[in-house]
mmCIF file with all atom_site columns, C-alpha atoms in Angstrom:
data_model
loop_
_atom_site.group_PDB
_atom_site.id
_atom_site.type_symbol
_atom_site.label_atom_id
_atom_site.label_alt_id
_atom_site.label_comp_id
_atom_site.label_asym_id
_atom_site.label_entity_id
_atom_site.label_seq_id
_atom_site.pdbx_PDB_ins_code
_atom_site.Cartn_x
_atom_site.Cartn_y
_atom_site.Cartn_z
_atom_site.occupancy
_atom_site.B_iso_or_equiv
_atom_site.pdbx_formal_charge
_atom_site.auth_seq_id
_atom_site.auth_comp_id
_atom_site.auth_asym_id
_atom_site.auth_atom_id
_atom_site.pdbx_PDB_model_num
ATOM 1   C CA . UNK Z 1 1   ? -10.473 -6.785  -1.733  1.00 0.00 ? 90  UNK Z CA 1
ATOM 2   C CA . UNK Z 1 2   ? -6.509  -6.694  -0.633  1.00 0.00 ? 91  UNK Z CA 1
ATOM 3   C CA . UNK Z 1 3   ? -5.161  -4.702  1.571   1.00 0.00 ? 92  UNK Z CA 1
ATOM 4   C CA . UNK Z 1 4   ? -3.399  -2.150  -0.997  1.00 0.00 ? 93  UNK Z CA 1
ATOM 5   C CA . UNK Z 1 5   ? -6.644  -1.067  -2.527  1.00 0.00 ? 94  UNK Z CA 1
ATOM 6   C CA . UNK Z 1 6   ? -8.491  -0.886  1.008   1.00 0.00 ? 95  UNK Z CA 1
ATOM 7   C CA . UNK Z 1 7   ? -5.816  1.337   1.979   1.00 0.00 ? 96  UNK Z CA 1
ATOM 8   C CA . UNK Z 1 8   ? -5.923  3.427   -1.206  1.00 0.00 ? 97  UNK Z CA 1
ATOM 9   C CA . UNK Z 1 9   ? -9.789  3.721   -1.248  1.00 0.00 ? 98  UNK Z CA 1
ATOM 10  C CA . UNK Z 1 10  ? -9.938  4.258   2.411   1.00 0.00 ? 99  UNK Z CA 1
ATOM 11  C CA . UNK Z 1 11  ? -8.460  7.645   1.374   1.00 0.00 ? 100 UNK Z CA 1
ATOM 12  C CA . UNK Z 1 12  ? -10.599 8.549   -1.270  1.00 0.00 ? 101 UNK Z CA 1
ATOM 13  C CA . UNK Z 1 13  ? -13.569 11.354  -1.053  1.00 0.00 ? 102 UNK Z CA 1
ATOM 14  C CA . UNK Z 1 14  ? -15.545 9.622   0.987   1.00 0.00 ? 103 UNK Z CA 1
ATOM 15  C CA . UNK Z 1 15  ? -19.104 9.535   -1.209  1.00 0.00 ? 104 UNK Z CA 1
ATOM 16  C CA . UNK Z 1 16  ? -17.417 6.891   -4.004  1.00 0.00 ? 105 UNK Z CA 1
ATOM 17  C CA . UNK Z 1 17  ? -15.520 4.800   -1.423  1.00 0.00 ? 106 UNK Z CA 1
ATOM 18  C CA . UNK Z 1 18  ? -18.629 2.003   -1.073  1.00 0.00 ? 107 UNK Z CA 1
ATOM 19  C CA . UNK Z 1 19  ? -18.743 2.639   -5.171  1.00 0.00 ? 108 UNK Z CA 1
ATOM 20  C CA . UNK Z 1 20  ? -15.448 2.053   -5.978  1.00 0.00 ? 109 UNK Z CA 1
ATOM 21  C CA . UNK Z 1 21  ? -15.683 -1.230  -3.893  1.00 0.00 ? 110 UNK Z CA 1
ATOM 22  C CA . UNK Z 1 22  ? -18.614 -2.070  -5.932  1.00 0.00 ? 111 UNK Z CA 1
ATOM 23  C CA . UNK Z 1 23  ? -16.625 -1.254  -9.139  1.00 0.00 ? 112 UNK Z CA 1
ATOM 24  C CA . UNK Z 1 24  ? -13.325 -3.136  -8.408  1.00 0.00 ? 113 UNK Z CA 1
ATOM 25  C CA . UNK Z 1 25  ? -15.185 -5.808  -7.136  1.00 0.00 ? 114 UNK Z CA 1
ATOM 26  C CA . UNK Z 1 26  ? -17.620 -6.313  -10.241 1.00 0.00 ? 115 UNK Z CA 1
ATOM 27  C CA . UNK Z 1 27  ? -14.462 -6.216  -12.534 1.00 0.00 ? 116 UNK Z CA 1
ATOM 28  C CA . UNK Z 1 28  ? -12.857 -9.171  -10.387 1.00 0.00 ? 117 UNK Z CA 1
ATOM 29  C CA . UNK Z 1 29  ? -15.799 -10.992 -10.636 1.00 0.00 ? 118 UNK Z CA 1
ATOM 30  C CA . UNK Z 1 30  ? -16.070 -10.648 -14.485 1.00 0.00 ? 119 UNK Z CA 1
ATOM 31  C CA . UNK Z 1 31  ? -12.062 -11.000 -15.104 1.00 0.00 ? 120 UNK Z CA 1
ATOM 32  C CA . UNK Z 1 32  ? -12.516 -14.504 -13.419 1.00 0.00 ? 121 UNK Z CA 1
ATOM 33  C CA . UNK Z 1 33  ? -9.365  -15.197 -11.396 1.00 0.00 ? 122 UNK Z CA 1
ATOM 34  C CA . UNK Z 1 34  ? -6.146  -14.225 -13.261 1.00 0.00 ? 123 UNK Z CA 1
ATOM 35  C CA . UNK Z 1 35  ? -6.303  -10.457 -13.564 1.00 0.00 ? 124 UNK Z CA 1
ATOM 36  C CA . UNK Z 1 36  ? -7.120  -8.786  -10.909 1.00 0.00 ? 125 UNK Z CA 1
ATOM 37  C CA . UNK Z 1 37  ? -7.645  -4.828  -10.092 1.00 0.00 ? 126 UNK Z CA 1
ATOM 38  C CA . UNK Z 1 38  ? -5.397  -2.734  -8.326  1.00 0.00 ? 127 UNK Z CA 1
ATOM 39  C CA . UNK Z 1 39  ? -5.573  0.729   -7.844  1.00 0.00 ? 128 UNK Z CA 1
ATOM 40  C CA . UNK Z 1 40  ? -2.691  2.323   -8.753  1.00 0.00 ? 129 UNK Z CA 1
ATOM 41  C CA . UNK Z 1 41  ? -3.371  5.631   -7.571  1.00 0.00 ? 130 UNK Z CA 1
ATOM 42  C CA . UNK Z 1 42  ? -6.101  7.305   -5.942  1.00 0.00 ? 131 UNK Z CA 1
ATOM 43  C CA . UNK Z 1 43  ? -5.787  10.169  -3.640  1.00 0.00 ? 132 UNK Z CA 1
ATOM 44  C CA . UNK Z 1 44  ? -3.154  12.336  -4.575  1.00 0.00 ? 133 UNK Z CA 1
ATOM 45  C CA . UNK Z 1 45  ? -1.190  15.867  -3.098  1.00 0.00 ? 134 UNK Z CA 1
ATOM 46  C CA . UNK Z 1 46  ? -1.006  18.545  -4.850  1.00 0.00 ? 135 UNK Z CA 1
ATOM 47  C CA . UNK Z 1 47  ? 3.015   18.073  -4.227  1.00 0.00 ? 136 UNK Z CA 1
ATOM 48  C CA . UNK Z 1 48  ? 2.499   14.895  -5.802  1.00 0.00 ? 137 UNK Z CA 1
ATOM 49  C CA . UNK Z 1 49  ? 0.551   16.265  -8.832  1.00 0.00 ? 138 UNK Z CA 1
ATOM 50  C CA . UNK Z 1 50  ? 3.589   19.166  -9.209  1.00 0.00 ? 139 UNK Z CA 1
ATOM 51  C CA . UNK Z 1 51  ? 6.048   16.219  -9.552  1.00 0.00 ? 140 UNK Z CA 1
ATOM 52  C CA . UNK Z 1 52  ? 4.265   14.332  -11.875 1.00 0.00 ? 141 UNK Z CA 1
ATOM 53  C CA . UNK Z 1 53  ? 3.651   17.576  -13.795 1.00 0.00 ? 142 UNK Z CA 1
ATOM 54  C CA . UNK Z 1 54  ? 7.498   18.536  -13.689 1.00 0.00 ? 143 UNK Z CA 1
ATOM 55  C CA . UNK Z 1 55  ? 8.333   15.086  -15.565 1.00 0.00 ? 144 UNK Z CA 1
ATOM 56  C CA . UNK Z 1 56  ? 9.133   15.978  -19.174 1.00 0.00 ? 145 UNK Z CA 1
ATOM 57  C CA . UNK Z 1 57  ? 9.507   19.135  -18.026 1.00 0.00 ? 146 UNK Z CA 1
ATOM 58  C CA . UNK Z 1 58  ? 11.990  19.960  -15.472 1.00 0.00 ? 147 UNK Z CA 1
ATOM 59  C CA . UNK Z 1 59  ? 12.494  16.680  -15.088 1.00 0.00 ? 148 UNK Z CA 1
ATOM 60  C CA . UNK Z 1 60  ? 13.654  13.887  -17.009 1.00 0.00 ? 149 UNK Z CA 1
ATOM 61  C CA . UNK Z 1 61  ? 11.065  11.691  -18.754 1.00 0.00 ? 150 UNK Z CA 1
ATOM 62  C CA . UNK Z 1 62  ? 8.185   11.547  -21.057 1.00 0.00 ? 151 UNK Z CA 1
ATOM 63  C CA . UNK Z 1 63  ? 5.342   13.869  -19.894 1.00 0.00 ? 152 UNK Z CA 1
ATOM 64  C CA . UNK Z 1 64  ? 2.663   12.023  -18.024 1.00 0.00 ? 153 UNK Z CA 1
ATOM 65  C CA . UNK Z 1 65  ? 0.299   14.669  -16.987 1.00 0.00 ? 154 UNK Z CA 1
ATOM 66  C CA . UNK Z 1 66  ? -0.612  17.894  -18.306 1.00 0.00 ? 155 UNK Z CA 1
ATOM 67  C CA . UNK Z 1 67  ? -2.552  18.886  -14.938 1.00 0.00 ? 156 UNK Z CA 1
ATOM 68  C CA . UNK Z 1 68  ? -0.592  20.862  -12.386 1.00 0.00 ? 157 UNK Z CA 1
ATOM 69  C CA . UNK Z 1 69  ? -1.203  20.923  -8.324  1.00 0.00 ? 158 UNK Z CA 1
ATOM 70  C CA . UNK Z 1 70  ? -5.032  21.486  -8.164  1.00 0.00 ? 159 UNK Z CA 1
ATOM 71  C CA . UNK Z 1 71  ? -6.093  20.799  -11.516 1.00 0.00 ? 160 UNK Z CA 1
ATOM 72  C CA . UNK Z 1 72  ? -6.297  16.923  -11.285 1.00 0.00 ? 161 UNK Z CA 1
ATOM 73  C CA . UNK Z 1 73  ? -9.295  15.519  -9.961  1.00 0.00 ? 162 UNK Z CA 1
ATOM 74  C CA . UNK Z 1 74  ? -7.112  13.124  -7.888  1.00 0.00 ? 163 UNK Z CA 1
ATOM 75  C CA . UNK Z 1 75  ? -5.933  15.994  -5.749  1.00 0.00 ? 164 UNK Z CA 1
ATOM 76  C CA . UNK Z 1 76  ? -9.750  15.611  -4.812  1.00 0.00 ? 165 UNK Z CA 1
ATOM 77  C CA . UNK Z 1 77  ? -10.063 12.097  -4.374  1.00 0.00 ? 166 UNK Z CA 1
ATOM 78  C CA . UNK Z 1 78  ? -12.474 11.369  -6.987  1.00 0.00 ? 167 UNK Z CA 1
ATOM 79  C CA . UNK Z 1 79  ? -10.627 9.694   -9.391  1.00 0.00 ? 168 UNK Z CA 1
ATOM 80  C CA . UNK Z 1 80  ? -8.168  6.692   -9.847  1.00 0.00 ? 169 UNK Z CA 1
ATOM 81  C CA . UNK Z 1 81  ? -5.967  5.161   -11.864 1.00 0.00 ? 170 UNK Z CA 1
ATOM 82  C CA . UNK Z 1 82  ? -5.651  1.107   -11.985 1.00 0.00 ? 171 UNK Z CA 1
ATOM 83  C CA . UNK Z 1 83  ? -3.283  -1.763  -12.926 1.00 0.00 ? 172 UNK Z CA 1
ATOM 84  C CA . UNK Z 1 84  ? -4.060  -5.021  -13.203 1.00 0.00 ? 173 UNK Z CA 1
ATOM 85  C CA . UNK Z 1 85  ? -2.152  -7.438  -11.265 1.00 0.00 ? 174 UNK Z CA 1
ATOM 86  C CA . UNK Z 1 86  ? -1.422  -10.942 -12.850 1.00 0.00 ? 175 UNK Z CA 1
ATOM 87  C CA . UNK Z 1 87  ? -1.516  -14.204 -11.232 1.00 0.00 ? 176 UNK Z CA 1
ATOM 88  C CA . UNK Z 1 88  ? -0.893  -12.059 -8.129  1.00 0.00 ? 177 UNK Z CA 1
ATOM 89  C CA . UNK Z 1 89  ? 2.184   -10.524 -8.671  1.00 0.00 ? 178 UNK Z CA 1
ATOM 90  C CA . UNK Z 1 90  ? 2.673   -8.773  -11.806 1.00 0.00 ? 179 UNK Z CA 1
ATOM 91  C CA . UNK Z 1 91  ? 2.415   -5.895  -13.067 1.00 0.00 ? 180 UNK Z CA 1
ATOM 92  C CA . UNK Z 1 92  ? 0.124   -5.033  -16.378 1.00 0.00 ? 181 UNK Z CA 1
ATOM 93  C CA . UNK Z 1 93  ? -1.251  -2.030  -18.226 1.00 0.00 ? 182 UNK Z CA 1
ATOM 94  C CA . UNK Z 1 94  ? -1.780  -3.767  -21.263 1.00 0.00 ? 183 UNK Z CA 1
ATOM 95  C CA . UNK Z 1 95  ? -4.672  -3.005  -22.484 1.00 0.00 ? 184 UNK Z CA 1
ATOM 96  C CA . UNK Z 1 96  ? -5.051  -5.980  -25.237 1.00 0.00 ? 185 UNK Z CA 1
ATOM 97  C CA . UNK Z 1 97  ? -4.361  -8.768  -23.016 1.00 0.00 ? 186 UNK Z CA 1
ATOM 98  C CA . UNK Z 1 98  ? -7.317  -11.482 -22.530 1.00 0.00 ? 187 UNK Z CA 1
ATOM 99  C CA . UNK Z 1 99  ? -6.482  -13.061 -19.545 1.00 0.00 ? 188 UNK Z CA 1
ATOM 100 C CA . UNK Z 1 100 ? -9.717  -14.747 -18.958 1.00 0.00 ? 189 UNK Z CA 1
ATOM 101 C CA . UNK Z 1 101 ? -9.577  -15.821 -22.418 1.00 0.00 ? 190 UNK Z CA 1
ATOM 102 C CA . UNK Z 1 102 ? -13.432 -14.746 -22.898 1.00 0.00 ? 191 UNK Z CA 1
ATOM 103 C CA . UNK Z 1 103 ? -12.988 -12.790 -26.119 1.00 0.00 ? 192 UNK Z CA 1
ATOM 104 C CA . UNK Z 1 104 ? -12.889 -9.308  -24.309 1.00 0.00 ? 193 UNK Z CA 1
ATOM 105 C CA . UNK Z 1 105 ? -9.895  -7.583  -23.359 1.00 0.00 ? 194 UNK Z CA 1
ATOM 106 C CA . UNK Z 1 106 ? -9.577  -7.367  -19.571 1.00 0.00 ? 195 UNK Z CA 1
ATOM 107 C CA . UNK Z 1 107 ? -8.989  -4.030  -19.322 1.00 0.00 ? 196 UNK Z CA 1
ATOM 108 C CA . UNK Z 1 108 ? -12.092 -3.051  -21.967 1.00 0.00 ? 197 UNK Z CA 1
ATOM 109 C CA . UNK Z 1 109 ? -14.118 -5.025  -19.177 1.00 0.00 ? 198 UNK Z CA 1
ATOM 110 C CA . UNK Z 1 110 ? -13.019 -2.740  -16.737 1.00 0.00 ? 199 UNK Z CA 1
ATOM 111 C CA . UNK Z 1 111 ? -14.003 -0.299  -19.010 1.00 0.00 ? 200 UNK Z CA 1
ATOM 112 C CA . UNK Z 1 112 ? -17.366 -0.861  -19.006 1.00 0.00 ? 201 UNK Z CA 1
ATOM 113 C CA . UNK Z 1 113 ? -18.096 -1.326  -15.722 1.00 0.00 ? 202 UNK Z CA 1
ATOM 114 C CA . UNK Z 1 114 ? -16.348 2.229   -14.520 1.00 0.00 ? 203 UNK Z CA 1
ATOM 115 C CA . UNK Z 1 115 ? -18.615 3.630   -17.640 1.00 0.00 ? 204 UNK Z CA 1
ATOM 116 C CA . UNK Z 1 116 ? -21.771 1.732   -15.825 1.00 0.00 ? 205 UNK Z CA 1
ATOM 117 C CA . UNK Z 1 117 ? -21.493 3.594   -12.863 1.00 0.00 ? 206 UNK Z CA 1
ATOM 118 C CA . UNK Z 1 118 ? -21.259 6.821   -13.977 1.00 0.00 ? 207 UNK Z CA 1
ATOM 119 C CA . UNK Z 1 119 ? -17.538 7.018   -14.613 1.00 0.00 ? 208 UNK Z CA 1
ATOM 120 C CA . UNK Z 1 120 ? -14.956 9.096   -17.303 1.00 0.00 ? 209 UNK Z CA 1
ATOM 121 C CA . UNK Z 1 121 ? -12.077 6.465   -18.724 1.00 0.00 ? 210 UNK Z CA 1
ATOM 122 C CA . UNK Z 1 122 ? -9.018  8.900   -19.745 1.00 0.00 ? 211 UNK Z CA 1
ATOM 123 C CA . UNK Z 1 123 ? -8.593  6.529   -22.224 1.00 0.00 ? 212 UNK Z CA 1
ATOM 124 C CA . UNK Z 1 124 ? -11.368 8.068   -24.354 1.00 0.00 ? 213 UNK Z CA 1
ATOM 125 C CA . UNK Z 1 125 ? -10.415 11.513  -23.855 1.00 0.00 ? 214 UNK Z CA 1
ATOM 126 C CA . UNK Z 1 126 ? -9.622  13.056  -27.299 1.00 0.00 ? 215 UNK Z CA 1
ATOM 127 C CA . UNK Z 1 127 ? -5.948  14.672  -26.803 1.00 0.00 ? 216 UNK Z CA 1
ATOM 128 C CA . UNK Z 1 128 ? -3.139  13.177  -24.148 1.00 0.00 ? 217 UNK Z CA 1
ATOM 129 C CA . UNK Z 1 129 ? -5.028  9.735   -23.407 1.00 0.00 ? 218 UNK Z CA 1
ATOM 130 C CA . UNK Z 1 130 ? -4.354  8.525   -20.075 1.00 0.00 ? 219 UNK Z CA 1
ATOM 131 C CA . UNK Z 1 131 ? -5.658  4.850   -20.391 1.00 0.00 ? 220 UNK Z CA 1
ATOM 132 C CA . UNK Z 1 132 ? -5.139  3.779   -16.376 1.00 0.00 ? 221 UNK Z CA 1
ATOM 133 C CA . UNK Z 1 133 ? -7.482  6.700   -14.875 1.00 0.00 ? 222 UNK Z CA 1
ATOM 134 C CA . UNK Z 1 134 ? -10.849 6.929   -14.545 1.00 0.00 ? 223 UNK Z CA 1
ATOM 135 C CA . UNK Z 1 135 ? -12.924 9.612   -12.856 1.00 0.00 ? 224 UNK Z CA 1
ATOM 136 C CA . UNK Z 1 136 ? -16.058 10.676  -11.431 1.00 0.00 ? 225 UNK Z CA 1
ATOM 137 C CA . UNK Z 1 137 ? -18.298 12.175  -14.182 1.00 0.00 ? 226 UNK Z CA 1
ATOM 138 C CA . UNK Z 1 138 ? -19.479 16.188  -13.091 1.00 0.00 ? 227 UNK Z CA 1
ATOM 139 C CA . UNK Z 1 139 ? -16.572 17.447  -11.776 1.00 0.00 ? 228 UNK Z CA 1
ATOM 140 C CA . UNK Z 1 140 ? -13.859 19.775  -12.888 1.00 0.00 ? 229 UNK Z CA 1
ATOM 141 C CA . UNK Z 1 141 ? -10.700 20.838  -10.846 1.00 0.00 ? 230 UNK Z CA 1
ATOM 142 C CA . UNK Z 1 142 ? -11.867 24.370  -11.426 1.00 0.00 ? 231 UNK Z CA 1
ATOM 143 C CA . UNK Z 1 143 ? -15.508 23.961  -10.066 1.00 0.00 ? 232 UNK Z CA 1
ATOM 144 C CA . UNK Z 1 144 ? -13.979 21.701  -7.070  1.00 0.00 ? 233 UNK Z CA 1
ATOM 145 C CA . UNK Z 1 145 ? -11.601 23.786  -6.368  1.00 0.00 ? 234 UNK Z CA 1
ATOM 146 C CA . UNK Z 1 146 ? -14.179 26.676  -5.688  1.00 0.00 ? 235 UNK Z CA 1
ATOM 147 C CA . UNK Z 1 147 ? -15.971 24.215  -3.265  1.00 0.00 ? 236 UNK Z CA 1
ATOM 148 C CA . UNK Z 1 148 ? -16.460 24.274  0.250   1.00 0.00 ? 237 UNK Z CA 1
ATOM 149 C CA . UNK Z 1 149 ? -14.017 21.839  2.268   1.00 0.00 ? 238 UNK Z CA 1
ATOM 150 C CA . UNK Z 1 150 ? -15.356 19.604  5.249   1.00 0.00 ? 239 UNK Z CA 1
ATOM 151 C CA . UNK Z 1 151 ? -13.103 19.139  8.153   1.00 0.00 ? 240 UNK Z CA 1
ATOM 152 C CA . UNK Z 1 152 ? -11.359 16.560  6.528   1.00 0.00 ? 241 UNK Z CA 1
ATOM 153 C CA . UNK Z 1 153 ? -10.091 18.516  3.599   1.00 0.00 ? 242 UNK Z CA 1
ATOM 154 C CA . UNK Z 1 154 ? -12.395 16.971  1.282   1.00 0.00 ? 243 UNK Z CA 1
ATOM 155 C CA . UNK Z 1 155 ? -15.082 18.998  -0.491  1.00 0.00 ? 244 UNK Z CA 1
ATOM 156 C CA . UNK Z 1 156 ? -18.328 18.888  0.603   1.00 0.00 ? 245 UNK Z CA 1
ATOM 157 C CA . UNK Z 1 157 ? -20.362 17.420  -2.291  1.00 0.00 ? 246 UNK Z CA 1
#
């Protein structure tokens, strides 16, 4: 695990940190050297979400989110959003791409594995697909949002 994605899932809700590890690592195993994980985004502010959410909007750019501050299940830290990182230093969200050259799509392996454990893929959602995030199946914004908060800011699950 590198340092970027210990530092991003250090600051995730803390009950899908040692999954998360589990997931990223399983997919790194399986995508056999090349690609690698990376998460892209995890944790995220609810100033953070309102920017994203002002893009195509008030701000220039294709929209990339429909969810404003608070209704994004990263402003809970239960979901993510990857990349895969080639031969160490670049860059992909292509989705087609066989790296491993083992007839599967890196990124569909990925797939799988989030889906395994219990895991949404925005790429399967049925309007605005979102193909980098995944999140943590049974949870909405609006039913965290009603939650209790531990001292940490984080709900208490």
């Amino acid at each position: 695990m590198d340092k970027v994605n210990r530092q991003r899932i250090s600051k995730l809700h803390p009950s899908i940190r040692e999954e998360i590890v589990k997931i990223i690592s399983e997919c790194n195993a399986n995508l056999k050297g090349r690609a690698q994980v990376r998460i892209a985004q995890g944790l995220r502010t609810i100033e953070e979400q309102n920017n994203l959410y002002a893009i195509g909007r008030t701000k220039p750019g294709r929209k990339v989110t429909n969810a404003k501050g608070g209704q994004s299940i990263h402003n809970h830290g239960l979901a993510v959003d990857i990349v895969l990182i080639i031969d160490g230093k670049t860059a992909s969200w292509d989705t087609a791409r066989d790296w491993d050259n083992d007839g599967v799509a890196d990124w569909y392996e990925c797939v799988k594995i989030f889906a395994k454990y219990g895991w949404d893929w925005g790429g399967s959602w049925k309007t605005f697909k979102d193909l980098p995030h995944f999140e943590k199946k049974g949870y909405t914004w609006r039913k965290l949002s009603t939650m209790r908060k531990d001292k940490n800011n984080y709900v208490i699950l």
